[in-house]
CSV table of C-alpha atoms and ligand atoms in Angstrom, one decimal:
chain,number,residue,atom,x,y,z
A,120,MET,CA,0.0,0.0,0.0
A,121,SER,CA,1.4,3.5,-0.9
A,122,THR,CA,1.0,6.2,1.8
A,123,PRO,CA,-1.5,8.9,0.9
A,124,PRO,CA,-0.6,12.5,1.8
A,125,ILE,CA,-2.2,13.9,5.1
A,126,ARG,CA,-5.2,15.9,4.2
A,127,ILE,CA,-7.6,15.0,7.0
A,128,VAL,CA,-7.0,15.5,10.7
A,129,HIS,CA,-9.1,13.4,13.1
A,130,LEU,CA,-9.7,14.0,16.8
A,131,GLY,CA,-10.9,11.0,18.8
A,132,LEU,CA,-9.0,8.0,17.4
A,133,GLY,CA,-10.8,4.9,18.6
A,134,ALA,CA,-12.6,1.8,17.3
A,135,PHE,CA,-15.5,3.8,15.8
A,136,HIS,CA,-13.4,6.1,13.8
A,137,ARG,CA,-11.5,3.1,12.4
A,138,ALA,CA,-14.7,1.2,11.5
A,139,HIS,CA,-16.3,4.3,10.0
A,140,GLN,CA,-14.6,7.4,8.6
A,141,ALA,CA,-11.3,5.7,8.1
A,142,PHE,CA,-13.1,2.8,6.4
A,143,TYR,CA,-15.0,5.2,4.0
A,144,THR,CA,-11.8,7.1,3.3
A,145,ALA,CA,-9.9,3.9,2.5
A,146,ARG,CA,-12.7,2.6,0.2
A,147,ALA,CA,-13.2,5.9,-1.8
A,148,VAL,CA,-11.9,5.8,-5.4
A,149,ASP,CA,-9.5,8.7,-4.5
A,150,ALA,CA,-8.2,7.0,-1.4
A,151,HIS,CA,-4.6,7.5,-2.6
A,152,GLU,CA,-5.0,11.3,-2.2
A,153,TRP,CA,-6.4,11.3,1.3
A,154,GLY,CA,-4.4,10.3,4.3
A,155,ILE,CA,-5.6,10.8,7.9
A,156,ALA,CA,-3.5,12.0,10.9
A,157,ALA,CA,-5.4,10.9,13.9
A,158,PHE,CA,-5.2,12.1,17.6
A,159,THR,CA,-6.4,10.0,20.5
A,160,GLY,CA,-8.7,11.4,23.1
A,161,ARG,CA,-7.4,10.5,26.5
A,162,SER,CA,-4.7,7.8,26.3
A,163,ARG,CA,-1.8,7.4,23.9
A,164,ARG,CA,-1.9,3.6,24.0
A,165,LEU,CA,-3.8,3.1,20.7
A,166,ALA,CA,-1.7,5.8,19.0
A,167,ASP,CA,1.5,3.9,19.9
A,168,ALA,CA,0.1,0.5,19.0
A,169,LEU,CA,-1.1,1.7,15.6
A,170,SER,CA,2.1,3.6,15.0
A,171,ALA,CA,4.1,0.4,15.6
A,172,GLN,CA,2.2,-1.2,12.7
A,173,GLY,CA,2.4,1.9,10.4
A,174,GLY,CA,-1.2,2.9,11.0
A,175,VAL,CA,-2.5,-0.2,9.2
A,176,TYR,CA,-5.0,-2.4,11.0
A,177,THR,CA,-7.5,-5.2,10.3
A,178,LEU,CA,-11.2,-4.3,10.1
A,179,ILE,CA,-13.2,-7.5,10.9
A,180,GLU,CA,-16.8,-7.3,9.7
A,181,ARG,CA,-18.6,-9.8,12.0
A,182,ALA,CA,-21.9,-11.0,10.5
A,183,ALA,CA,-24.2,-13.5,12.1
A,184,ASP,CA,-22.8,-16.2,9.8
A,185,GLY,CA,-19.1,-15.4,9.5
A,186,ASP,CA,-16.3,-12.8,9.4
A,187,ARG,CA,-14.9,-10.8,6.5
A,188,SER,CA,-11.5,-9.1,7.1
A,189,GLN,CA,-9.8,-6.3,5.3
A,190,LEU,CA,-6.7,-4.1,5.9
A,191,ILE,CA,-7.3,-0.4,6.2
A,192,GLY,CA,-4.5,1.9,5.3
A,193,SER,CA,-6.0,5.4,5.4
A,194,ILE,CA,-4.6,6.4,8.8
A,195,VAL,CA,-1.1,7.4,8.1
A,196,GLU,CA,-0.1,9.1,11.3
A,197,THR,CA,-1.3,8.6,14.9
A,198,ASN,CA,-0.6,11.0,17.8
A,199,ASP,CA,-1.4,11.3,21.5
A,200,GLY,CA,-4.3,13.9,21.8
A,201,ALA,CA,-2.1,15.9,24.1
A,202,CYS,CA,0.4,16.6,21.4
A,203,VAL,CA,-1.0,20.0,20.4
A,204,GLU,CA,2.2,21.0,18.8
A,205,ARG,CA,1.6,18.5,16.0
A,206,LEU,CA,-2.0,19.6,15.7
A,207,ILE,CA,-0.9,23.2,15.3
A,208,GLU,CA,1.6,22.2,12.6
A,209,LEU,CA,-1.0,20.1,10.7
A,210,LEU,CA,-3.7,22.7,10.8
A,211,SER,CA,-1.3,25.3,9.6
A,212,ASP,CA,-0.8,23.3,6.4
A,213,PRO,CA,-3.0,24.5,3.5
A,214,ASP,CA,-3.1,20.9,2.1
A,215,VAL,CA,-5.1,19.8,5.2
A,216,ALA,CA,-8.7,20.3,4.2
A,217,ILE,CA,-10.8,18.5,6.8
A,218,VAL,CA,-11.0,17.9,10.5
A,219,THR,CA,-13.3,15.1,11.6
A,220,LEU,CA,-14.4,14.6,15.1
A,221,THR,CA,-15.5,11.5,17.2
A,222,ILE,CA,-15.1,13.0,20.6
A,223,THR,CA,-18.3,11.5,22.1
A,224,GLU,CA,-21.5,13.3,23.0
A,225,ALA,CA,-20.0,14.1,26.4
A,226,GLY,CA,-16.8,15.5,24.8
A,227,TYR,CA,-18.6,18.7,23.7
A,228,ARG,CA,-19.1,19.6,27.4
A,229,LEU,CA,-22.5,21.1,26.8
A,230,SER,CA,-25.2,22.0,29.3
A,231,ALA,CA,-28.9,21.1,28.8
A,232,ASP,CA,-29.6,24.3,26.8
A,233,GLY,CA,-26.9,23.3,24.2
A,234,SER,CA,-24.3,26.0,25.2
A,235,VAL,CA,-20.8,25.1,26.4
A,236,ASP,CA,-20.9,24.4,30.1
A,237,LEU,CA,-18.7,27.2,31.5
A,238,ARG,CA,-18.9,25.6,35.0
A,239,ASP,CA,-16.9,22.6,33.6
A,240,ALA,CA,-13.5,22.8,35.4
A,241,VAL,CA,-11.6,21.6,32.3
A,242,VAL,CA,-13.2,24.2,30.0
A,243,ARG,CA,-12.4,27.0,32.5
A,244,LYS,CA,-8.8,25.9,32.9
A,245,ASP,CA,-8.4,25.6,29.1
A,246,LEU,CA,-9.9,29.1,28.5
A,247,ASP,CA,-7.5,30.6,31.0
A,248,GLU,CA,-4.6,28.9,29.3
A,249,LEU,CA,-5.7,30.0,25.8
A,250,ARG,CA,-6.1,33.7,27.0
A,251,GLU,CA,-2.6,33.6,28.4
A,252,ALA,CA,-1.2,32.1,25.2
A,253,TRP,CA,-2.9,34.9,23.2
A,254,GLY,CA,-1.6,37.4,25.7
A,255,GLY,CA,2.0,36.7,24.6
A,256,ARG,CA,3.1,33.4,25.9
A,257,GLY,CA,2.7,31.8,22.4
A,258,LEU,CA,0.4,29.1,21.1
A,259,PHE,CA,3.0,26.3,21.5
A,260,THR,CA,3.1,26.8,25.3
A,261,CYS,CA,-0.5,25.9,25.7
A,262,GLU,CA,-1.8,22.5,26.8
A,263,PRO,CA,-5.6,22.5,26.5
A,264,GLN,CA,-7.3,19.2,27.6
A,265,ALA,CA,-10.8,19.4,26.0
A,266,ALA,CA,-11.2,18.4,22.3
A,267,LEU,CA,-12.8,21.7,21.3
A,268,THR,CA,-10.3,23.9,23.0
A,269,ARG,CA,-7.5,21.9,21.3
A,270,LEU,CA,-9.3,22.4,18.0
A,271,LEU,CA,-9.7,26.1,18.7
A,272,LEU,CA,-5.9,26.4,19.2
A,273,GLY,CA,-5.4,24.6,15.8
A,274,LEU,CA,-7.8,26.9,14.1
A,275,GLU,CA,-6.0,30.0,15.5
A,276,ALA,CA,-2.7,28.5,14.1
A,277,ARG,CA,-4.4,28.1,10.7
A,278,ARG,CA,-5.7,31.7,10.8
A,279,ARG,CA,-2.2,33.0,11.6
A,280,ALA,CA,-0.6,30.8,8.9
A,281,GLY,CA,-3.2,32.1,6.3
A,282,ALA,CA,-3.7,28.5,5.4
A,283,GLY,CA,-7.3,29.1,4.1
A,284,PRO,CA,-10.7,27.6,4.7
A,285,ILE,CA,-11.4,24.2,6.2
A,286,ALA,CA,-14.3,21.9,6.9
A,287,VAL,CA,-15.0,20.6,10.4
A,288,VAL,CA,-17.1,17.4,10.3
A,289,SER,CA,-18.7,16.2,13.5
A,290,CYS,CA,-19.3,12.4,13.6
A,291,ASP,CA,-20.9,12.2,17.1
A,292,ASN,CA,-24.4,11.1,18.0
A,293,LEU,CA,-25.9,14.6,18.5
A,294,PRO,CA,-28.7,16.1,16.5
A,295,ASP,CA,-27.5,18.8,14.1
A,296,ASN,CA,-23.9,18.1,15.2
A,297,GLY,CA,-22.4,20.6,12.7
A,298,HIS,CA,-24.4,23.4,14.1
A,299,VAL,CA,-23.7,22.3,17.7
A,300,THR,CA,-20.0,22.3,17.0
A,301,ALA,CA,-20.2,25.7,15.3
A,302,ARG,CA,-22.1,27.2,18.2
A,303,ALA,CA,-19.7,25.7,20.8
A,304,LEU,CA,-16.6,26.9,19.0
A,305,ASP,CA,-18.0,30.4,18.4
A,306,MET,CA,-18.8,30.6,22.1
A,307,LEU,CA,-15.3,29.5,23.1
A,308,ALA,CA,-13.6,31.7,20.5
A,309,THR,CA,-15.6,34.7,21.5
A,310,LEU,CA,-14.4,34.3,25.1
A,311,VAL,CA,-10.7,34.3,23.9
A,312,ASP,CA,-10.4,36.4,20.8
A,313,ALA,CA,-13.2,38.1,18.8
A,314,ASP,CA,-11.1,38.1,15.6
A,315,LEU,CA,-10.7,34.4,15.8
A,316,ALA,CA,-14.5,34.0,16.3
A,317,ARG,CA,-15.0,36.2,13.2
A,318,TRP,CA,-12.5,34.2,11.2
A,319,ILE,CA,-14.1,30.9,12.1
A,320,GLY,CA,-17.5,32.3,11.1
A,321,GLU,CA,-16.1,33.2,7.7
A,322,ARG,CA,-13.6,30.5,6.9
A,323,VAL,CA,-14.7,27.3,8.7
A,324,SER,CA,-17.5,25.2,7.2
A,325,PHE,CA,-19.3,23.0,9.7
A,326,VAL,CA,-20.7,19.8,8.2
A,327,THR,CA,-23.5,17.9,9.9
A,328,THR,CA,-23.4,14.1,9.6
A,329,SER,CA,-25.4,11.1,10.8
A,330,VAL,CA,-23.0,8.1,11.4
A,331,ASP,CA,-24.0,4.5,11.9
A,332,ARG,CA,-22.0,1.3,12.6
A,333,ILE,CA,-22.3,-0.7,15.7
A,334,THR,CA,-18.7,-1.1,16.9
A,335,PRO,CA,-18.2,-2.3,20.5
A,336,SER,CA,-14.8,-1.9,22.1
A,337,PHE,CA,-12.7,-5.0,21.5
A,338,GLU,CA,-9.5,-6.3,23.1
A,339,GLY,CA,-7.7,-9.0,21.2
A,340,THR,CA,-5.4,-9.7,18.3
A,341,HIS,CA,-5.9,-10.9,14.8
A,342,THR,CA,-3.6,-13.0,12.7
A,343,ALA,CA,-3.6,-12.2,9.0
A,344,THR,CA,-1.6,-13.8,6.2
A,345,ILE,CA,0.0,-11.1,4.0
A,346,ALA,CA,2.0,-12.2,0.9
A,347,GLY,CA,2.3,-15.7,2.4
A,348,ARG,CA,3.6,-14.4,5.7
A,349,GLU,CA,1.8,-14.3,9.1
A,350,TRP,CA,1.1,-10.8,10.4
A,351,ILE,CA,-0.2,-10.3,14.0
A,352,ASP,CA,-2.4,-7.2,14.3
A,353,ALA,CA,-2.3,-6.1,18.0
A,354,VAL,CA,-5.2,-3.7,17.6
A,355,PRO,CA,-7.8,-5.0,15.1
A,356,VAL,CA,-11.4,-3.6,15.0
A,357,VAL,CA,-14.5,-5.7,15.2
A,358,THR,CA,-17.6,-4.2,13.7
A,359,GLU,CA,-20.9,-5.2,12.1
A,360,PRO,CA,-21.3,-5.5,8.3
A,361,PHE,CA,-23.8,-2.6,8.2
A,362,SER,CA,-22.6,1.0,7.9
A,363,ASP,CA,-24.2,4.3,6.9
A,364,TRP,CA,-23.0,7.9,6.7
A,365,VAL,CA,-25.2,10.8,5.7
A,366,LEU,CA,-23.6,14.2,5.3
A,367,ALA,CA,-24.9,17.8,4.7
A,368,GLY,CA,-22.6,20.8,4.2
A,369,ASP,CA,-19.7,22.3,2.3
A,370,PHE,CA,-16.1,21.3,2.0
A,371,PRO,CA,-14.3,24.5,0.9
A,372,ALA,CA,-10.9,22.9,0.5
A,373,GLY,CA,-12.1,19.6,-1.1
A,374,ARG,CA,-13.0,16.2,0.2
A,375,PRO,CA,-12.6,12.5,-0.7
A,376,GLN,CA,-15.3,11.0,-2.9
A,377,TRP,CA,-16.8,9.3,0.1
A,378,GLU,CA,-20.0,8.7,-2.0
A,379,THR,CA,-18.0,6.1,-4.0
A,380,ALA,CA,-17.7,4.2,-0.8
A,381,GLY,CA,-21.4,4.4,0.1
A,382,ALA,CA,-21.7,7.7,1.9
A,383,ARG,CA,-24.8,9.8,1.1
A,384,PHE,CA,-24.7,13.6,0.6
A,385,VAL,CA,-28.1,15.3,1.3
A,386,ASP,CA,-29.5,18.8,1.6
A,387,ALA,CA,-31.7,18.1,4.6
A,388,ILE,CA,-30.3,15.7,7.1
A,389,GLU,CA,-32.8,15.9,10.0
A,390,PRO,CA,-35.1,13.0,9.0
A,391,TRP,CA,-32.1,10.6,8.7
A,392,GLU,CA,-30.5,11.9,11.8
A,393,ILE,CA,-33.5,11.6,14.0
A,394,ARG,CA,-34.4,8.2,12.6
A,395,LYS,CA,-31.0,6.9,13.6
A,396,LEU,CA,-30.7,8.7,16.9
A,397,TRP,CA,-34.2,7.9,18.2
A,398,LEU,CA,-34.7,4.4,16.7
A,399,LEU,CA,-31.2,2.9,17.0
A,400,ASN,CA,-29.6,4.9,19.8
A,401,GLY,CA,-32.9,5.4,21.7
A,402,ALA,CA,-33.4,1.6,21.7
A,403,HIS,CA,-29.8,1.0,22.6
A,404,SER,CA,-30.2,3.2,25.7
A,405,ILE,CA,-33.5,1.6,26.7
A,406,LEU,CA,-31.9,-1.9,26.4
A,407,ALA,CA,-28.9,-0.7,28.5
A,408,TYR,CA,-31.0,0.6,31.4
A,409,ARG,CA,-33.9,-1.8,31.4
A,410,GLY,CA,-31.6,-4.7,30.5
A,411,MET,CA,-29.2,-4.1,33.4
A,412,LEU,CA,-32.1,-3.7,35.8
A,413,ALA,CA,-33.3,-7.2,34.5
A,414,GLY,CA,-29.9,-8.8,35.0
A,415,CYS,CA,-28.7,-8.7,31.3
A,416,ALA,CA,-25.1,-7.7,30.4
A,417,THR,CA,-25.2,-7.4,26.5
A,418,VAL,CA,-27.5,-6.1,23.8
A,419,VAL,CA,-28.2,-9.7,22.6
A,420,GLU,CA,-29.4,-10.7,26.0
A,421,ALA,CA,-31.5,-7.6,26.5
A,422,ILE,CA,-33.3,-7.7,23.2
A,423,ALA,CA,-34.3,-11.3,24.0
A,424,GLU,CA,-35.8,-10.2,27.3
A,425,PRO,CA,-39.6,-9.6,26.8
A,426,SER,CA,-39.9,-6.5,29.1
A,427,CYS,CA,-37.0,-4.8,27.3
A,428,ARG,CA,-38.3,-5.7,23.8
A,429,HIS,CA,-41.8,-4.5,24.8
A,430,ALA,CA,-40.3,-1.1,26.0
A,431,VAL,CA,-38.3,-0.8,22.8
A,432,ASP,CA,-41.4,-1.5,20.6
A,433,ALA,CA,-43.5,1.0,22.5
A,434,PHE,CA,-40.8,3.7,22.3
A,435,TRP,CA,-40.4,3.0,18.5
A,436,ARG,CA,-44.1,3.5,17.9
A,437,GLU,CA,-44.1,6.8,19.8
A,438,ALA,CA,-40.9,8.1,18.0
A,439,ALA,CA,-41.9,6.8,14.6
A,440,ASP,CA,-45.2,8.8,14.9
A,441,LEU,CA,-43.1,12.0,15.1
A,442,MET,CA,-41.1,11.4,12.0
A,443,PRO,CA,-41.9,12.8,8.5
A,444,GLU,CA,-43.8,10.4,6.4
A,445,ALA,CA,-41.1,10.3,3.8
A,446,VAL,CA,-38.8,8.4,6.1
A,447,GLU,CA,-39.2,4.7,6.1
A,448,THR,CA,-39.4,3.2,9.6
A,449,VAL,CA,-41.0,-0.3,9.3
A,450,ASP,CA,-38.2,-2.1,7.4
A,451,TYR,CA,-35.6,0.0,9.3
A,452,ARG,CA,-36.9,-1.3,12.6
A,453,ALA,CA,-36.9,-4.9,11.4
A,454,GLU,CA,-33.3,-4.4,10.3
A,455,LEU,CA,-32.4,-3.0,13.7
A,456,ILE,CA,-33.8,-6.1,15.4
A,457,ALA,CA,-31.6,-8.3,13.2
A,458,ARG,CA,-28.6,-6.1,14.0
A,459,PHE,CA,-29.2,-6.2,17.7
A,460,GLU,CA,-29.7,-10.0,17.6
A,461,ASN,CA,-26.3,-10.5,15.9
A,462,SER,CA,-25.0,-12.9,18.6
A,463,ARG,CA,-21.4,-12.8,17.3
A,464,ILE,CA,-21.1,-9.1,18.3
A,465,VAL,CA,-20.6,-8.7,22.0
A,466,HIS,CA,-21.9,-5.3,22.9
A,467,GLU,CA,-21.7,-4.6,26.6
A,468,LEU,CA,-24.7,-2.6,28.0
A,469,GLN,CA,-22.4,-0.9,30.4
A,470,GLN,CA,-20.6,0.7,27.5
A,471,ILE,CA,-23.9,2.1,26.1
A,472,ALA,CA,-25.0,3.2,29.5
A,473,ALA,CA,-22.1,5.6,30.1
A,474,HIS,CA,-22.7,9.4,30.0
A,475,GLY,CA,-26.4,8.8,30.3
A,476,ASN,CA,-27.4,12.4,30.9
A,477,VAL,CA,-26.1,13.5,27.5
A,478,LYS,CA,-27.5,10.5,25.7
A,479,ALA,CA,-31.0,10.5,27.5
A,480,ARG,CA,-31.3,14.2,26.6
A,481,VAL,CA,-31.0,13.5,22.9
A,482,ARG,CA,-32.5,10.0,22.8
A,483,PHE,CA,-35.4,10.2,25.3
A,484,ALA,CA,-36.2,13.8,26.4
A,485,ALA,CA,-36.3,15.1,22.8
A,486,VAL,CA,-38.9,12.5,21.9
A,487,ALA,CA,-40.9,13.2,25.1
A,488,GLU,CA,-40.9,17.0,24.6
A,489,ARG,CA,-42.1,16.6,21.0
A,490,SER,CA,-44.7,14.0,21.8
A,491,LEU,CA,-46.2,16.1,24.6
A,492,ALA,CA,-46.2,19.2,22.3
A,493,ARG,CA,-48.3,17.2,19.9
A,494,GLY,CA,-50.8,16.2,22.6
A,495,SER,CA,-49.6,12.6,23.0
A,496,ASN,CA,-49.2,11.2,26.5
A,497,ALA,CA,-45.5,10.4,25.7
A,498,ASP,CA,-45.8,7.3,27.9
A,499,ALA,CA,-42.9,5.3,26.3
A,500,SER,CA,-40.4,8.1,26.2
A,501,LEU,CA,-41.2,9.3,29.8
A,502,PHE,CA,-40.8,5.6,30.9
A,503,ALA,CA,-37.5,5.5,29.1
A,504,ILE,CA,-36.4,8.5,31.2
A,505,SER,CA,-37.6,6.6,34.3
A,506,SER,CA,-35.4,3.6,33.3
A,507,TRP,CA,-32.3,5.8,33.2
A,508,ILE,CA,-33.1,7.2,36.7
A,509,ALA,CA,-34.1,3.8,38.2
A,510,TRP,CA,-30.9,2.4,36.9
A,511,LEU,CA,-28.8,5.2,38.4
A,512,LEU,CA,-30.6,5.0,41.7
A,513,ALA,CA,-30.1,1.2,41.8
A,514,GLY,CA,-26.4,1.9,41.7
A,515,HIS,CA,-25.7,0.2,38.4
A,516,ALA,CA,-23.4,2.9,36.9
A,517,ALA,CA,-19.8,1.9,36.5
A,518,PRO,CA,-17.3,4.1,38.4
A,519,LYS,CA,-16.3,7.3,36.4
A,520,SER,CA,-18.9,6.5,33.7
A,521,GLN,CA,-21.2,9.4,34.6
A,522,SER,CA,-20.5,13.1,35.0
A,523,GLU,CA,-20.0,15.0,38.3
A,524,GLY,CA,-23.4,16.7,37.6
A,525,VAL,CA,-25.1,13.2,37.5
A,526,ALA,CA,-23.4,12.1,40.7
A,527,ALA,CA,-24.5,15.3,42.5
A,528,ALA,CA,-28.1,14.9,41.2
A,529,VAL,CA,-28.2,11.3,42.4
A,530,ALA,CA,-27.2,12.5,45.9
A,531,ALA,CA,-29.7,15.4,45.9
A,532,GLU,CA,-32.7,15.5,48.2
A,533,ASP,CA,-35.1,14.9,45.3
A,534,PRO,CA,-32.9,13.0,42.8
A,535,VAL,CA,-35.7,12.4,40.3
A,536,ARG,CA,-36.2,16.2,39.9
A,537,ALA,CA,-32.5,16.9,39.9
A,538,LEU,CA,-31.8,14.3,37.2
A,539,VAL,CA,-34.7,15.4,35.0
A,540,SER,CA,-33.4,19.0,35.2
A,541,LEU,CA,-30.2,17.8,33.6
A,542,LEU,CA,-32.2,16.6,30.6
A,543,SER,CA,-34.9,19.2,29.9
A,544,ALA,CA,-36.1,22.5,31.3
A,545,THR,CA,-39.5,21.8,29.8
A,546,LEU,CA,-40.1,18.4,31.4
A,547,VAL,CA,-38.9,19.4,34.8
A,548,HIS,CA,-41.6,22.1,34.9
A,549,ASP,CA,-44.4,19.8,33.6
A,550,SER,CA,-45.9,18.4,36.8
A,551,GLU,CA,-47.9,15.7,35.0
A,552,ALA,CA,-44.8,14.4,33.1
A,553,MET,CA,-42.8,14.5,36.4
A,554,GLN,CA,-45.5,12.5,38.1
A,555,ARG,CA,-45.4,9.9,35.4
A,556,ILE,CA,-41.6,9.7,35.5
A,557,ARG,CA,-41.7,9.2,39.3
A,558,MET,CA,-44.3,6.4,38.9
A,559,GLY,CA,-42.2,4.8,36.3
A,560,CYS,CA,-39.2,4.9,38.6
A,561,GLU,CA,-41.2,3.3,41.5
A,562,ASN,CA,-42.5,0.5,39.2
A,563,LEU,CA,-39.0,-0.3,37.9
A,564,ALA,CA,-37.5,-0.2,41.4
A,565,THR,CA,-40.2,-2.8,42.5
A,566,GLN,CA,-39.5,-5.0,39.4
A,567,ALA,CA,-35.8,-4.8,40.0
A,568,PHE,CA,-36.2,-5.7,43.6
A,569,GLU,CA,-38.4,-8.7,42.7
A,570,HIS,CA,-35.9,-9.7,40.0
A,571,ALA,CA,-33.1,-9.7,42.6
A,572,GLN,CA,-35.0,-12.0,45.0
B,131,CS2,C1,-24.4,3.4,21.1
B,131,CS2,C2,-23.7,3.8,19.9
B,131,CS2,O1,-22.8,3.5,22.9
B,131,CS2,C3,-23.8,4.0,22.4
B,131,CS2,O2,-24.3,5.0,22.8
B,131,CS2,O3,-25.8,3.6,21.1
B,131,CS2,O4,-22.3,3.9,20.0
B,131,CS2,C4,-24.1,3.0,18.6
B,131,CS2,O5,-23.6,1.7,18.7
B,131,CS2,C5,-23.7,3.7,17.3
B,131,CS2,O6,-24.2,5.0,17.3
B,131,CS2,C6,-24.2,2.8,16.2
B,131,CS2,O7,-24.1,3.5,15.0
C-alpha cells in the first residue's frame, strides 16, 4: 500500500473512527489522495500500538454467519491527543482540508440548553490557558485538555498561517452536530479572541453528519496472512457489516469522494438523523438501562428479554409517529432487530449506559418533549427516562462513567427532579410528566427488587 498525503486530521481516534470514517476514506476511489492524521482522546496507548504497525489495521466485519476481514491503510499518522504542537503544525498546512471529530457526546461539554458548560473545570482551565497564550506566551506553550479547545488552538494557528478555509465534520451522535460544533466553537472563541471568532464564522464550514455502525470496544489480536507471511495485528477492530454515513454541508478545501464508498450527501439531514438517533440509539439506551435492571449484560441478552423488547417497541411506535412520512421506519426497525440480535457481536450494556445524561437528553427527552407538544401522552419516552433514573438509583453505573453533575443529582434530596433537570427544562416544569416519570421509577424499582429476590 502506498502512503497517501495527510489531508484529514481526526480528533478522537478509537474503534468507531477506524470502523467508519477511516473505512470510508480507504474505500473511496481517490483513497490514494487522502491520508488521515489521527489524535487519540485520553490515552496514547492506541496511537502507539497503531504507529508500531504503520497505522495499518484489520477491520473485521462480523456477520451472524461469519467474518470478513480487510486491511485499512487510510490512517497514516497517529498521535497522542495531548500533542497539540503537532495539531498546530498540521492545521497550519493548506493541504489539510478537513477535521473530523469523534469526541463522544460528552466530549462537547454542553449544558442542557446546548451551550458550552462554563462551570466545567476543564473548560475553565483551558480558556484561562488560551487567554494567556494569546496574551503573549505563544500558542505552543498551551496545553488544553478538551477536544474543542484543542481544535480552537489549531484553528488559530491556521488563521495565523493564512492556510485558508477548512471543513469541520462532527461524527458524534448529537442532532445537528455541525451546528452544535459551530455554536460551541463560536462561544469559546468569543471568550478568547473576537477576531478568531469572526475568522471561524467566515472560513470554517461545519458539516452535519449522521453516522452509523455498531462497533463495541474489542481487546484481542488478529492474525492475517499477507504475501504468504503471518502478520499479527495487535489492535484490530471488530464491527458489524452494516454501515451508513449521511452528510450535509460544504467542503471549501475539497474532500474524498466518500460517496463512491457508500456515503450519502443530502440537503436536509434531519429526517435521517432523528431516525437513527431515536430508533437505533434510543433503543440501545433503553436496552442498556432496562436490560441491566433485569440482569442482562449485553445487547443480545437484553433484546431477547420480553420486558426490554416491549419497552423498545412502545418507544419506537411513539418516536416513529413524530417522523416525517417520507422516512421509512418499518423495514428500518426490522433491520435494527436483526442487527441487535447478531450474537457474534458482544456489545456490553455498560458501554452504552455511560454518559447517560447527554444520551438521554438527545434520545429520550427530545422525543418526550415533541410527543407532549403534539398532545400525545408520551408514555414510552417518559418511561425510558424513568429507566435511566431507576438504573442510576439502583447503583448500576460503573465508576467514572457518569459526569459529576449526575453524581451530584443522584445524591440530591429529590434525585428524580435533579436528574430530569439535567435533561430538559421543559419536562422538569411539567408536573404531570414529572408525576409519570416518578411512577415509572417506582415500578421499575419494584420490578428490579423482585428480580433480585
Ligand atoms: C451506542 C452507539 O454506545 C452508544 O451510545 O448507542 O455507539 C451506537 O452503537 C452507534 O451509534 C451505532 O451507529
